[in-house]
């Protein structure tokens, strides 16, 4: 149960209310932006909150204990403060978010409802969409080593050591066809085999890289289906660069990258099925030797 200021509590208990919600974003560069679903500007807690078309903050689910607590924020990209180009370059990523309940007839009367940080930010269907993660979301971050059959390094980082500038691991070209907002055809690097860029990254000038869902080579071109559309729509003739992907398997590390010595997983680690299994005559010779022959 929330303890509300006396004035706001009295207003809520009145016959009619004049309430709105206001969202304050503080970007990593210190820029402060205020948005409200009210139809006129208002000032609360030292910030000017201006109306934003289609601004909507979803209901927040919460439980007792240190649950992360998440909700969604959206607004129309017709607002001059929300530019697709800024979203594409990651200007809003990790921004601090504060949500207030405000009496627009008396803006000094309000109460904070939630705080958090912007998670994944996207622009689609003319709207800005963002996931807001609560303070406890930081405790979901993995610390230390992950022990699993697959590699826990990021392709190309210091632990992996694969050189992503190698011509065998990247390709550049121009968009020759736009099949869907997240599906394009690119020339020049179609000589790469199907799937070479699966889970790789596609980037354009000044934008955040987008993960490739599927890569196929067709008719002398590379077709790339992305996990989501970019903030700024693709245009024909636009230059793009794609880096190779990795599924984190030992066989891929060994065969595609010749990098088995730096593989950061444990391919011979028994899984849950093995841990729950028991010896059987059908297993053949159980001599205590290796379960694997090197192929994972």
mmCIF file of C-alpha atoms in Angstrom:
data_model
loop_
_atom_site.group_PDB
_atom_site.id
_atom_site.type_symbol
_atom_site.label_atom_id
_atom_site.label_comp_id
_atom_site.label_asym_id
_atom_site.label_seq_id
_atom_site.Cartn_x
_atom_site.Cartn_y
_atom_site.Cartn_z
ATOM 1 C CA UNK A 1 0.000 0.000 0.000
ATOM 2 C CA UNK A 2 1.323 3.431 -0.970
ATOM 3 C CA UNK A 3 1.532 6.366 1.433
ATOM 4 C CA UNK A 4 0.311 9.301 -0.659
ATOM 5 C CA UNK A 5 0.639 13.015 0.139
ATOM 6 C CA UNK A 6 -2.406 14.257 1.996
ATOM 7 C CA UNK A 7 -3.479 16.608 -0.806
ATOM 8 C CA UNK A 8 -3.292 13.880 -3.448
ATOM 9 C CA UNK A 9 -5.065 11.366 -1.191
ATOM 10 C CA UNK A 10 -7.883 13.823 -0.623
ATOM 11 C CA UNK A 11 -8.152 14.423 -4.354
ATOM 12 C CA UNK A 12 -8.386 10.687 -5.052
ATOM 13 C CA UNK A 13 -11.201 10.397 -2.513
ATOM 14 C CA UNK A 14 -13.162 13.259 -4.102
ATOM 15 C CA UNK A 15 -16.111 12.812 -6.443
ATOM 16 C CA UNK A 16 -14.111 13.757 -9.556
ATOM 17 C CA UNK A 17 -10.378 13.616 -10.267
ATOM 18 C CA UNK A 18 -8.071 15.499 -12.611
ATOM 19 C CA UNK A 19 -5.178 13.087 -12.885
ATOM 20 C CA UNK A 20 -2.589 12.338 -15.539
ATOM 21 C CA UNK A 21 0.657 10.471 -15.769
ATOM 22 C CA UNK A 22 4.022 12.086 -16.450
ATOM 23 C CA UNK A 23 7.258 10.418 -17.505
ATOM 24 C CA UNK A 24 10.711 11.926 -17.011
ATOM 25 C CA UNK A 25 13.599 10.535 -19.054
ATOM 26 C CA UNK A 26 17.193 11.363 -18.125
ATOM 27 C CA UNK A 27 19.516 10.321 -20.946
ATOM 28 C CA UNK A 28 23.082 9.208 -20.357
ATOM 29 C CA UNK A 29 24.361 12.565 -21.658
ATOM 30 C CA UNK A 30 22.343 14.380 -18.963
ATOM 31 C CA UNK A 31 19.490 15.532 -21.202
ATOM 32 C CA UNK A 32 16.151 15.590 -19.338
ATOM 33 C CA UNK A 33 12.900 15.097 -21.270
ATOM 34 C CA UNK A 34 9.410 15.285 -19.781
ATOM 35 C CA UNK A 35 6.336 13.675 -21.374
ATOM 36 C CA UNK A 36 2.714 13.580 -20.222
ATOM 37 C CA UNK A 37 -0.547 12.057 -21.422
ATOM 38 C CA UNK A 38 -2.308 15.318 -20.433
ATOM 39 C CA UNK A 39 -3.314 17.694 -23.254
ATOM 40 C CA UNK A 40 -1.352 20.704 -21.953
ATOM 41 C CA UNK A 41 2.160 21.304 -20.562
ATOM 42 C CA UNK A 42 2.612 21.119 -16.807
ATOM 43 C CA UNK A 43 5.519 21.540 -14.395
ATOM 44 C CA UNK A 44 6.074 19.055 -11.607
ATOM 45 C CA UNK A 45 9.112 18.310 -9.447
ATOM 46 C CA UNK A 46 11.145 20.950 -11.297
ATOM 47 C CA UNK A 47 10.576 19.432 -14.764
ATOM 48 C CA UNK A 48 8.416 20.679 -17.627
ATOM 49 C CA UNK A 49 6.281 17.818 -18.945
ATOM 50 C CA UNK A 50 4.948 18.381 -22.440
ATOM 51 C CA UNK A 51 2.096 16.502 -24.133
ATOM 52 C CA UNK A 52 3.194 13.619 -26.361
ATOM 53 C CA UNK A 53 0.941 12.009 -28.953
ATOM 54 C CA UNK A 54 0.079 8.459 -28.095
ATOM 55 C CA UNK A 55 2.117 8.415 -24.889
ATOM 56 C CA UNK A 56 1.190 5.345 -22.917
ATOM 57 C CA UNK A 57 2.724 3.677 -19.879
ATOM 58 C CA UNK A 58 1.489 0.146 -19.333
ATOM 59 C CA UNK A 59 0.362 -1.227 -16.008
ATOM 60 C CA UNK A 60 3.258 -2.487 -13.905
ATOM 61 C CA UNK A 61 3.147 -5.934 -12.383
ATOM 62 C CA UNK A 62 4.813 -6.336 -9.014
ATOM 63 C CA UNK A 63 5.285 -8.934 -6.311
ATOM 64 C CA UNK A 64 6.650 -8.982 -2.814
ATOM 65 C CA UNK A 65 10.406 -9.443 -2.679
ATOM 66 C CA UNK A 66 13.222 -8.429 -5.038
ATOM 67 C CA UNK A 67 11.369 -9.056 -8.324
ATOM 68 C CA UNK A 68 12.669 -6.892 -11.215
ATOM 69 C CA UNK A 69 9.290 -5.301 -12.021
ATOM 70 C CA UNK A 70 8.849 -4.304 -15.659
ATOM 71 C CA UNK A 71 6.471 -2.163 -17.687
ATOM 72 C CA UNK A 72 6.326 -0.731 -21.191
ATOM 73 C CA UNK A 73 6.469 2.830 -22.431
ATOM 74 C CA UNK A 74 5.385 4.003 -25.863
ATOM 75 C CA UNK A 75 4.834 7.292 -27.677
ATOM 76 C CA UNK A 76 4.308 8.495 -31.231
ATOM 77 C CA UNK A 77 7.391 9.419 -33.233
ATOM 78 C CA UNK A 78 5.591 12.603 -34.305
ATOM 79 C CA UNK A 79 7.051 14.164 -31.134
ATOM 80 C CA UNK A 80 10.101 16.219 -32.184
ATOM 81 C CA UNK A 81 11.971 14.991 -29.111
ATOM 82 C CA UNK A 82 11.725 11.384 -30.295
ATOM 83 C CA UNK A 83 13.670 11.124 -33.519
ATOM 84 C CA UNK A 84 14.141 7.773 -35.250
ATOM 85 C CA UNK A 85 17.776 8.699 -35.939
ATOM 86 C CA UNK A 86 18.418 9.193 -32.200
ATOM 87 C CA UNK A 87 16.815 5.835 -31.429
ATOM 88 C CA UNK A 88 18.934 4.180 -34.120
ATOM 89 C CA UNK A 89 22.207 5.449 -32.653
ATOM 90 C CA UNK A 90 21.224 4.361 -29.134
ATOM 91 C CA UNK A 91 20.758 7.805 -27.556
ATOM 92 C CA UNK A 92 17.884 6.518 -25.392
ATOM 93 C CA UNK A 93 19.455 3.207 -24.388
ATOM 94 C CA UNK A 94 19.881 2.892 -20.625
ATOM 95 C CA UNK A 95 18.101 6.187 -19.886
ATOM 96 C CA UNK A 96 16.707 6.629 -16.366
ATOM 97 C CA UNK A 97 12.903 6.675 -16.189
ATOM 98 C CA UNK A 98 10.589 8.146 -13.532
ATOM 99 C CA UNK A 99 6.820 7.777 -13.702
ATOM 100 C CA UNK A 100 4.590 10.198 -11.742
ATOM 101 C CA UNK A 101 0.884 10.441 -10.998
ATOM 102 C CA UNK A 102 0.042 14.160 -11.136
ATOM 103 C CA UNK A 103 -3.029 16.287 -10.497
ATOM 104 C CA UNK A 104 -2.963 18.454 -13.616
ATOM 105 C CA UNK A 105 -5.274 21.028 -11.984
ATOM 106 C CA UNK A 106 -2.655 21.445 -9.239
ATOM 107 C CA UNK A 107 0.649 20.162 -10.731
ATOM 108 C CA UNK A 108 2.563 20.564 -7.469
ATOM 109 C CA UNK A 109 0.425 17.703 -6.151
ATOM 110 C CA UNK A 110 1.813 14.417 -7.424
ATOM 111 C CA UNK A 111 3.488 11.207 -6.434
ATOM 112 C CA UNK A 112 6.199 8.993 -7.977
ATOM 113 C CA UNK A 113 4.825 5.623 -9.118
ATOM 114 C CA UNK A 114 7.886 3.870 -10.468
ATOM 115 C CA UNK A 115 11.533 4.257 -11.437
ATOM 116 C CA UNK A 116 13.738 2.210 -13.722
ATOM 117 C CA UNK A 117 15.921 2.217 -16.810
ATOM 118 C CA UNK A 118 15.060 1.822 -20.459
ATOM 119 C CA UNK A 119 15.888 -1.609 -21.784
ATOM 120 C CA UNK A 120 15.326 -2.525 -25.407
ATOM 121 C CA UNK A 121 14.217 0.511 -27.437
ATOM 122 C CA UNK A 122 12.540 0.113 -30.824
ATOM 123 C CA UNK A 123 10.676 2.191 -33.363
ATOM 124 C CA UNK A 124 7.903 0.414 -35.252
ATOM 125 C CA UNK A 125 4.578 1.404 -36.798
ATOM 126 C CA UNK A 126 5.376 5.070 -36.176
ATOM 127 C CA UNK A 127 5.738 4.519 -32.434
ATOM 128 C CA UNK A 128 8.575 4.604 -29.930
ATOM 129 C CA UNK A 129 8.491 1.415 -27.838
ATOM 130 C CA UNK A 130 10.665 0.736 -24.807
ATOM 131 C CA UNK A 131 10.816 -1.776 -22.014
ATOM 132 C CA UNK A 132 11.366 -0.218 -18.578
ATOM 133 C CA UNK A 133 13.270 -2.395 -16.132
ATOM 134 C CA UNK A 134 12.941 -1.855 -12.409
ATOM 135 C CA UNK A 135 15.865 -1.308 -9.988
ATOM 136 C CA UNK A 136 16.138 -5.015 -9.132
ATOM 137 C CA UNK A 137 16.754 -5.913 -12.784
ATOM 138 C CA UNK A 138 20.448 -5.261 -12.114
ATOM 139 C CA UNK A 139 20.486 -8.413 -9.994
ATOM 140 C CA UNK A 140 19.559 -10.459 -13.075
ATOM 141 C CA UNK A 141 22.961 -9.684 -14.613
ATOM 142 C CA UNK A 142 25.228 -12.709 -14.815
ATOM 143 C CA UNK A 143 28.455 -12.270 -12.868
ATOM 144 C CA UNK A 144 31.531 -14.450 -13.335
ATOM 145 C CA UNK A 145 31.810 -17.523 -15.536
ATOM 146 C CA UNK A 146 28.903 -19.414 -17.007
ATOM 147 C CA UNK A 147 29.464 -23.164 -17.074
ATOM 148 C CA UNK A 148 27.577 -24.581 -20.050
ATOM 149 C CA UNK A 149 28.169 -26.714 -23.103
ATOM 150 C CA UNK A 150 28.165 -23.613 -25.313
ATOM 151 C CA UNK A 151 30.665 -20.764 -25.296
ATOM 152 C CA UNK A 152 29.970 -17.782 -23.028
ATOM 153 C CA UNK A 153 32.320 -15.355 -24.801
ATOM 154 C CA UNK A 154 31.128 -12.710 -27.246
ATOM 155 C CA UNK A 155 32.327 -13.285 -30.795
ATOM 156 C CA UNK A 156 35.381 -11.112 -31.415
ATOM 157 C CA UNK A 157 36.027 -10.086 -27.794
ATOM 158 C CA UNK A 158 39.311 -10.500 -25.942
ATOM 159 C CA UNK A 159 38.392 -13.976 -24.712
ATOM 160 C CA UNK A 160 37.266 -15.169 -28.135
ATOM 161 C CA UNK A 161 40.085 -13.459 -30.150
ATOM 162 C CA UNK A 162 38.400 -13.971 -33.567
ATOM 163 C CA UNK A 163 39.300 -11.044 -35.857
ATOM 164 C CA UNK A 164 36.005 -9.716 -37.198
ATOM 165 C CA UNK A 165 37.805 -7.435 -39.661
ATOM 166 C CA UNK A 166 38.944 -10.517 -41.595
ATOM 167 C CA UNK A 167 37.294 -10.501 -45.071
ATOM 168 C CA UNK A 168 36.124 -14.061 -44.401
ATOM 169 C CA UNK A 169 34.076 -12.798 -41.470
ATOM 170 C CA UNK A 170 32.374 -9.681 -42.849
ATOM 171 C CA UNK A 171 30.798 -8.342 -46.005
ATOM 172 C CA UNK A 172 29.659 -4.971 -47.298
ATOM 173 C CA UNK A 173 27.211 -4.058 -50.010
ATOM 174 C CA UNK A 174 24.143 -2.016 -50.907
ATOM 175 C CA UNK A 175 20.477 -2.825 -50.511
ATOM 176 C CA UNK A 176 18.961 -3.918 -53.824
ATOM 177 C CA UNK A 177 15.542 -5.006 -52.576
ATOM 178 C CA UNK A 178 13.389 -4.346 -49.522
ATOM 179 C CA UNK A 179 11.189 -7.392 -49.035
ATOM 180 C CA UNK A 180 9.800 -6.332 -45.651
ATOM 181 C CA UNK A 181 10.795 -3.745 -43.014
ATOM 182 C CA UNK A 182 13.132 -6.339 -41.456
ATOM 183 C CA UNK A 183 14.010 -8.320 -44.597
ATOM 184 C CA UNK A 184 16.353 -7.065 -47.331
ATOM 185 C CA UNK A 185 18.447 -8.267 -50.250
ATOM 186 C CA UNK A 186 22.075 -7.093 -50.519
ATOM 187 C CA UNK A 187 24.625 -7.480 -53.329
ATOM 188 C CA UNK A 188 28.426 -8.041 -53.288
ATOM 189 C CA UNK A 189 28.814 -10.662 -50.568
ATOM 190 C CA UNK A 190 26.478 -13.338 -51.933
ATOM 191 C CA UNK A 191 29.439 -15.736 -52.264
ATOM 192 C CA UNK A 192 29.089 -16.568 -48.564
ATOM 193 C CA UNK A 193 27.222 -19.825 -47.961
ATOM 194 C CA UNK A 194 23.700 -19.969 -46.589
ATOM 195 C CA UNK A 195 23.621 -19.317 -42.860
ATOM 196 C CA UNK A 196 27.089 -17.751 -42.686
ATOM 197 C CA UNK A 197 25.632 -14.553 -41.224
ATOM 198 C CA UNK A 198 22.959 -16.174 -39.044
ATOM 199 C CA UNK A 199 23.052 -14.444 -35.631
ATOM 200 C CA UNK A 200 25.560 -11.955 -37.033
ATOM 201 C CA UNK A 201 25.195 -8.176 -36.878
ATOM 202 C CA UNK A 202 24.070 -5.800 -39.616
ATOM 203 C CA UNK A 203 25.002 -2.137 -39.294
ATOM 204 C CA UNK A 204 24.512 1.061 -41.253
ATOM 205 C CA UNK A 205 26.177 4.425 -40.739
ATOM 206 C CA UNK A 206 25.368 5.908 -37.343
ATOM 207 C CA UNK A 207 22.938 3.217 -36.215
ATOM 208 C CA UNK A 208 23.010 0.419 -33.678
ATOM 209 C CA UNK A 209 23.781 -3.022 -35.148
ATOM 210 C CA UNK A 210 20.781 -5.302 -35.612
ATOM 211 C CA UNK A 211 20.950 -9.063 -35.106
ATOM 212 C CA UNK A 212 20.453 -11.186 -38.239
ATOM 213 C CA UNK A 213 17.871 -13.914 -37.853
ATOM 214 C CA UNK A 214 18.438 -15.741 -41.134
ATOM 215 C CA UNK A 215 20.812 -15.441 -44.108
ATOM 216 C CA UNK A 216 20.273 -17.106 -47.481
ATOM 217 C CA UNK A 217 22.157 -16.723 -50.765
ATOM 218 C CA UNK A 218 19.815 -16.353 -53.746
ATOM 219 C CA UNK A 219 20.264 -15.169 -57.339
ATOM 220 C CA UNK A 220 23.668 -13.606 -56.688
ATOM 221 C CA UNK A 221 22.444 -11.689 -53.670
ATOM 222 C CA UNK A 222 22.362 -12.216 -49.928
ATOM 223 C CA UNK A 223 18.920 -12.114 -48.338
ATOM 224 C CA UNK A 224 18.960 -11.079 -44.707
ATOM 225 C CA UNK A 225 16.023 -11.416 -42.363
ATOM 226 C CA UNK A 226 16.553 -9.432 -39.152
ATOM 227 C CA UNK A 227 15.082 -10.030 -35.723
ATOM 228 C CA UNK A 228 13.467 -6.584 -35.872
ATOM 229 C CA UNK A 229 13.219 -3.619 -38.231
ATOM 230 C CA UNK A 230 15.595 -0.662 -37.782
ATOM 231 C CA UNK A 231 14.402 2.585 -36.204
ATOM 232 C CA UNK A 232 14.985 4.390 -39.513
ATOM 233 C CA UNK A 233 13.503 2.377 -42.429
ATOM 234 C CA UNK A 234 15.876 0.899 -44.994
ATOM 235 C CA UNK A 235 16.175 2.629 -48.385
ATOM 236 C CA UNK A 236 17.277 1.190 -51.713
ATOM 237 C CA UNK A 237 20.967 1.770 -52.409
ATOM 238 C CA UNK A 238 21.796 2.135 -48.712
ATOM 239 C CA UNK A 239 25.192 0.725 -47.701
ATOM 240 C CA UNK A 240 25.285 -1.987 -45.061
ATOM 241 C CA UNK A 241 27.962 -4.095 -43.401
ATOM 242 C CA UNK A 242 27.346 -7.523 -41.928
ATOM 243 C CA UNK A 243 29.626 -9.484 -39.615
ATOM 244 C CA UNK A 244 29.584 -13.241 -39.244
ATOM 245 C CA UNK A 245 27.494 -14.943 -36.575
ATOM 246 C CA UNK A 246 28.269 -17.732 -34.137
ATOM 247 C CA UNK A 247 25.902 -20.228 -32.512
ATOM 248 C CA UNK A 248 28.375 -20.782 -29.631
ATOM 249 C CA UNK A 249 28.857 -24.482 -30.441
ATOM 250 C CA UNK A 250 32.269 -26.136 -30.266
ATOM 251 C CA UNK A 251 31.975 -27.529 -33.807
ATOM 252 C CA UNK A 252 31.292 -24.033 -35.182
ATOM 253 C CA UNK A 253 34.245 -22.563 -33.281
ATOM 254 C CA UNK A 254 36.512 -25.291 -34.588
ATOM 255 C CA UNK A 255 35.314 -25.577 -38.205
ATOM 256 C CA UNK A 256 34.282 -22.013 -39.105
ATOM 257 C CA UNK A 257 36.824 -20.032 -37.096
ATOM 258 C CA UNK A 258 39.661 -22.549 -36.435
ATOM 259 C CA UNK A 259 39.498 -21.243 -32.880
ATOM 260 C CA UNK A 260 38.945 -24.373 -30.788
ATOM 261 C CA UNK A 261 41.829 -23.468 -28.480
ATOM 262 C CA UNK A 262 39.894 -20.375 -27.310
ATOM 263 C CA UNK A 263 36.496 -22.044 -26.983
ATOM 264 C CA UNK A 264 35.017 -20.852 -23.675
ATOM 265 C CA UNK A 265 32.418 -23.560 -23.167
ATOM 266 C CA UNK A 266 32.433 -27.106 -21.828
ATOM 267 C CA UNK A 267 31.216 -29.304 -24.703
ATOM 268 C CA UNK A 268 31.609 -32.567 -22.794
ATOM 269 C CA UNK A 269 29.594 -31.366 -19.797
ATOM 270 C CA UNK A 270 26.765 -33.850 -19.067
ATOM 271 C CA UNK A 271 23.292 -32.415 -19.458
ATOM 272 C CA UNK A 272 20.184 -32.939 -17.341
ATOM 273 C CA UNK A 273 19.194 -36.056 -19.285
ATOM 274 C CA UNK A 274 22.562 -37.676 -18.603
ATOM 275 C CA UNK A 275 22.484 -36.722 -14.927
ATOM 276 C CA UNK A 276 19.108 -38.449 -14.534
ATOM 277 C CA UNK A 277 20.007 -41.510 -16.616
ATOM 278 C CA UNK A 278 21.229 -44.877 -15.338
ATOM 279 C CA UNK A 279 23.433 -47.644 -16.811
ATOM 280 C CA UNK A 280 21.825 -49.945 -19.335
ATOM 281 C CA UNK A 281 23.077 -52.957 -21.257
ATOM 282 C CA UNK A 282 22.018 -51.173 -24.434
ATOM 283 C CA UNK A 283 24.710 -48.554 -23.769
ATOM 284 C CA UNK A 284 27.418 -50.958 -24.907
ATOM 285 C CA UNK A 285 30.807 -51.078 -23.210
ATOM 286 C CA UNK A 286 30.834 -48.972 -20.055
ATOM 287 C CA UNK A 287 34.581 -48.898 -19.462
ATOM 288 C CA UNK A 288 34.855 -45.489 -17.791
ATOM 289 C CA UNK A 289 36.267 -43.821 -20.896
ATOM 290 C CA UNK A 290 35.249 -40.567 -22.544
ATOM 291 C CA UNK A 291 31.596 -40.156 -23.488
ATOM 292 C CA UNK A 292 32.554 -38.178 -26.590
ATOM 293 C CA UNK A 293 34.889 -38.546 -29.507
ATOM 294 C CA UNK A 294 35.476 -34.806 -29.977
ATOM 295 C CA UNK A 295 32.401 -33.965 -32.093
ATOM 296 C CA UNK A 296 29.980 -31.754 -30.204
#
